[in-house]
Amino acid sequence: MNDRGRRLAAALQADRLHVFVPAVMSVGLVFWVLSELRELARDRVAEERRKRAAIAAGEVAALTLGRAADERPAVERGLRPRPVYVLLAVALLGGGLYALTITALGNLREDTPTAHLMWLPAVGIVVATFAFAFGFAALATAVRWPTPPPLVRGILQRTPMTTTPTPANDAVGTSSWRLAVALSIVATTAGLLTVLMAFEPSWLRDLDEAIAGWLHDHDPLADLTVLDPIGQTQTAVLLAGFIGLASMRCRVLATAHLSAVATGLLLSLTLRPIVARTRPPAGILAGGIDSFPSGHVLLGTLFAGLVPLTVAVLAERRWVITPLRITLGVGVLASATHRAAVGTHWPGDVLGGALIGIAIVIACQLAIDTPRSHHGCHSCLWSADPHRTHVLGAVRLSASSAELVRVAAHVTASGAAIALAYLTLTRSVPASPDGFGFGASIATPAQLALAGLVSVGALVAWRWEAPGAVLIALGAVGLGIFASIQYRPLVSIAMTASLLVPAVLLWLGWQHERRPHEIVLLAVGTFGLLGGVWIGASQLYDSYFGPTHPDSAAPSIDVDLVDWVWTGALAPTRLEVVARLADEGDPARVVATAVDGTTVRSEEVDPGEHQIVRLALEGLEPATAYSFHLEVGGEPDEGRGRGGFTTPAVGPQSFRVAVASCARVGANGAVYDAIAAVDPLLYLAIGDIHYGNIEDPSVEPFLGAFDHLLTRPGQAALYREVPIAYVWDDHDYGPDEADASSPTRSAARHAYRAATPHYPVLPGDEPINQAFTIGRVRFILTDGRSERTEETLLGEQQLTWLIDELTTSARSHALVVWGQSVPWIEAEGPAAVSWGRYPQERRQIADAIAEAGIDNLVMVSGDAHMVALDDGTSSDYSTSGGGGFPVLHAAALDRPGHIKGGPYSEGAFPGAGQFGVVDITDDGGPTIDVRLSGRTWDGRELVALTRTFDVSPGP
């Protein structure tokens, strides 16, 4: 699937989510709506008969009384106002001319797609004939109004161009015809815009691009994301329930609302493939062909027009309609402007969605403003009965039923609070099945606090039912949001539903004897509180677990024989491939093919624990590009088990290495595409490859975290094409600030050796430090977590190994690159969290560098969520000087930005979607060049530094 297909699939997925809005209604409600529509149609036919009878009766009465028929007022003869006929004449004659023109062009030109459909000209001619007939009738009526020619009176009486005669002194105003005029204008404009978008998009392209460019260049518009929920599916679901309350009093409003949503969705889903307009190229959905109309804006417009009607019905106050429509309309306008500014839609798409939505709202208003439609309503504002009685409660209950509901509410509320507290303390429920999330240090207190909130609500409800229901609802929604941040959706939904049951029961018992305005006030207050909790939790999620930039464009590949694969331990003649097989039993091997067709096969290996296989490709040609695929049971994998790599040369060579750290759990950002785009020979992942914060001392949660990240499209695509060299930091080794005392120490080490491709490490329960050579460059990777204590960061054994590697490698290689996961440049003190907490150990390393005269060392580091660069000015911590070296910080892949340590001579750039690049230029001469740079997911270079090192005669 290419980029266009991926983004189109994302947009279609959004459409499928929108379809969920009407789907939440029960089957019985659907049948009820259809029944109501049938009754309305029958009423309409009967009304037309009564209208014709009344017109004829009026004419007979006038003749009987000796009164000229044309002398009666227009309303008594069923005529509509003159502007209506002018508008109808323009619309019908213009539509007929358009239909005739299109028919002629389609019939005369052989290159049109419809030229072979012979029935289309007949249809076009019939449509044009009727349009001209009724159009000329409307024109004649407008010219001769209020005395239309006798020839057209028969047409008028048999069409909606006339209405039921009304006595002149009983006329009730002109709002209905004005709405009809507005509907005609808006619908015609929407239709013309749709036609232009479909057949002549070039007419509007320049204007669209100009407006979109202007909006994009004005930064304040980027802050309008808070208004996006106005047109989202989640909001639609909440408002659907709210509007459902109005159906208890106004069945026409409920029917109009459902019909409006269904019509809007149908038009949106139908017009998108017909118009097939591409998304703006700068937006996150670039490449899709479903831009017109904006379904988001269409849905928001519907709710801005219909929700005020619901509030008016429940509050029994008409005056609230206009202020609410203005307020919600401003919100929809701001949200629509934002969507055009960020490139989700073109301005014309937003306008199209708004026009369609407005037309549907006006049509609903016309239906609602007809008093005769409300004969089955209870206490409705539009009812023909002027003596409405106040009905208590939105849901009617008998006294015994209300008491039974109250008792059930109190029992379930108390039971839910006790059960949640017990399970949290004894079973750690809910528990993340993948083993990563907040961790017990945060999860347990948070869940106990929510259980306490539910308990308080249960106690308060014995005296005040409404406040108690609100507190329990807050606890339920808080738990659901908290669970959704780290647990599977089914767990989140189940926990929320179990606690919402007593809240709903309390509300049912309370509302039974309450007036509409009291119910509305409680509903508005509850929605406000829940909305605040939702916004706060969303910000919390975005801060800890949410994506920080657009998703990767890499497609999701179906599983064939292999769930995931990644490569590492890259050498001129060797590569290691680690994969997890989808099924048990069959052995696997990897086959690599060079550009010239040469094939290298590994030995067949039976899958080990957790269906993981480790395969070694031996005998590769240096400096050669290969593609590879896995074979399982002799069958080649056609899905995720394919990739590529390039072997390094033996001896001097120029190459590029990417370096990065700090990615949230399940990260799938465009930064992975950017790393792949710079075409590195090797990718150094120096800590926090995921933010699992795992506390479980078993291996399974760590393997589950690898499963999660290696099946994300962006990461998986990178790891299939670029070999990796990886060491951990705290969040992927254990919980936050985990060290040698972490209960996860052995499990993390075991999972690392089982599931990751790596260069040689010590066997058994030992740290994962390692070193390797590419060209004339020695890479040294240290483990800064599993040996850390209060006294040492590396541990005595690893510290000795590091100093020995630095001193010997600096003499035997042209360049040494030390990769490690924690900031080196940091002030000494008790508040330090990295090397500043271990000043003696840092000084020991710096003194060893100075004493050995090492002047060909650079460091790449992670942990801090920033790109930062120092030329060696601030990195010298030796006793007598001479121990400095360039330092590049490369983070964060997909975590919120912040600055740690410093100062950095070239500056620090906090942010997300960032990574580093190390470019080695080595032609085998007496010098070697290194260029260190920091980049962003969208290709910008933040900072760069180039250093040239002299090469000693030995290397």
mmCIF file of N, CA and C in Angstrom, residues 487-496:
data_model
loop_
_atom_site.group_PDB
_atom_site.id
_atom_site.type_symbol
_atom_site.label_atom_id
_atom_site.label_comp_id
_atom_site.label_asym_id
_atom_site.label_seq_id
_atom_site.Cartn_x
_atom_site.Cartn_y
_atom_site.Cartn_z
ATOM 1 N N TYR A 487 -4.319 0.662 29.295
ATOM 2 C CA TYR A 487 -4.896 -0.659 29.165
ATOM 3 C C TYR A 487 -5.644 -0.809 27.847
ATOM 4 N N ARG A 488 -6.026 -2.032 27.545
ATOM 5 C CA ARG A 488 -6.763 -2.305 26.322
ATOM 6 C C ARG A 488 -8.169 -1.702 26.415
ATOM 7 N N PRO A 489 -8.754 -1.300 25.271
ATOM 8 C CA PRO A 489 -10.050 -0.615 25.296
ATOM 9 C C PRO A 489 -11.149 -1.404 25.994
ATOM 10 N N LEU A 490 -11.161 -2.741 25.852
ATOM 11 C CA LEU A 490 -12.206 -3.532 26.470
ATOM 12 C C LEU A 490 -12.187 -3.381 27.987
ATOM 13 N N VAL A 491 -10.993 -3.317 28.565
ATOM 14 C CA VAL A 491 -10.870 -3.124 30.001
ATOM 15 C C VAL A 491 -11.415 -1.763 30.390
ATOM 16 N N SER A 492 -11.040 -0.745 29.637
ATOM 17 C CA SER A 492 -11.497 0.618 29.922
ATOM 18 C C SER A 492 -13.019 0.716 29.872
ATOM 19 N N ILE A 493 -13.627 0.157 28.824
ATOM 20 C CA ILE A 493 -15.080 0.230 28.667
ATOM 21 C C ILE A 493 -15.775 -0.521 29.801
ATOM 22 N N ALA A 494 -15.271 -1.705 30.154
ATOM 23 C CA ALA A 494 -15.903 -2.503 31.198
ATOM 24 C C ALA A 494 -15.859 -1.796 32.548
ATOM 25 N N MET A 495 -14.701 -1.207 32.893
ATOM 26 C CA MET A 495 -14.572 -0.518 34.171
ATOM 27 C C MET A 495 -15.491 0.698 34.226
ATOM 28 N N THR A 496 -15.550 1.454 33.150
ATOM 29 C CA THR A 496 -16.406 2.645 33.126
ATOM 30 C C THR A 496 -17.873 2.260 33.224
#
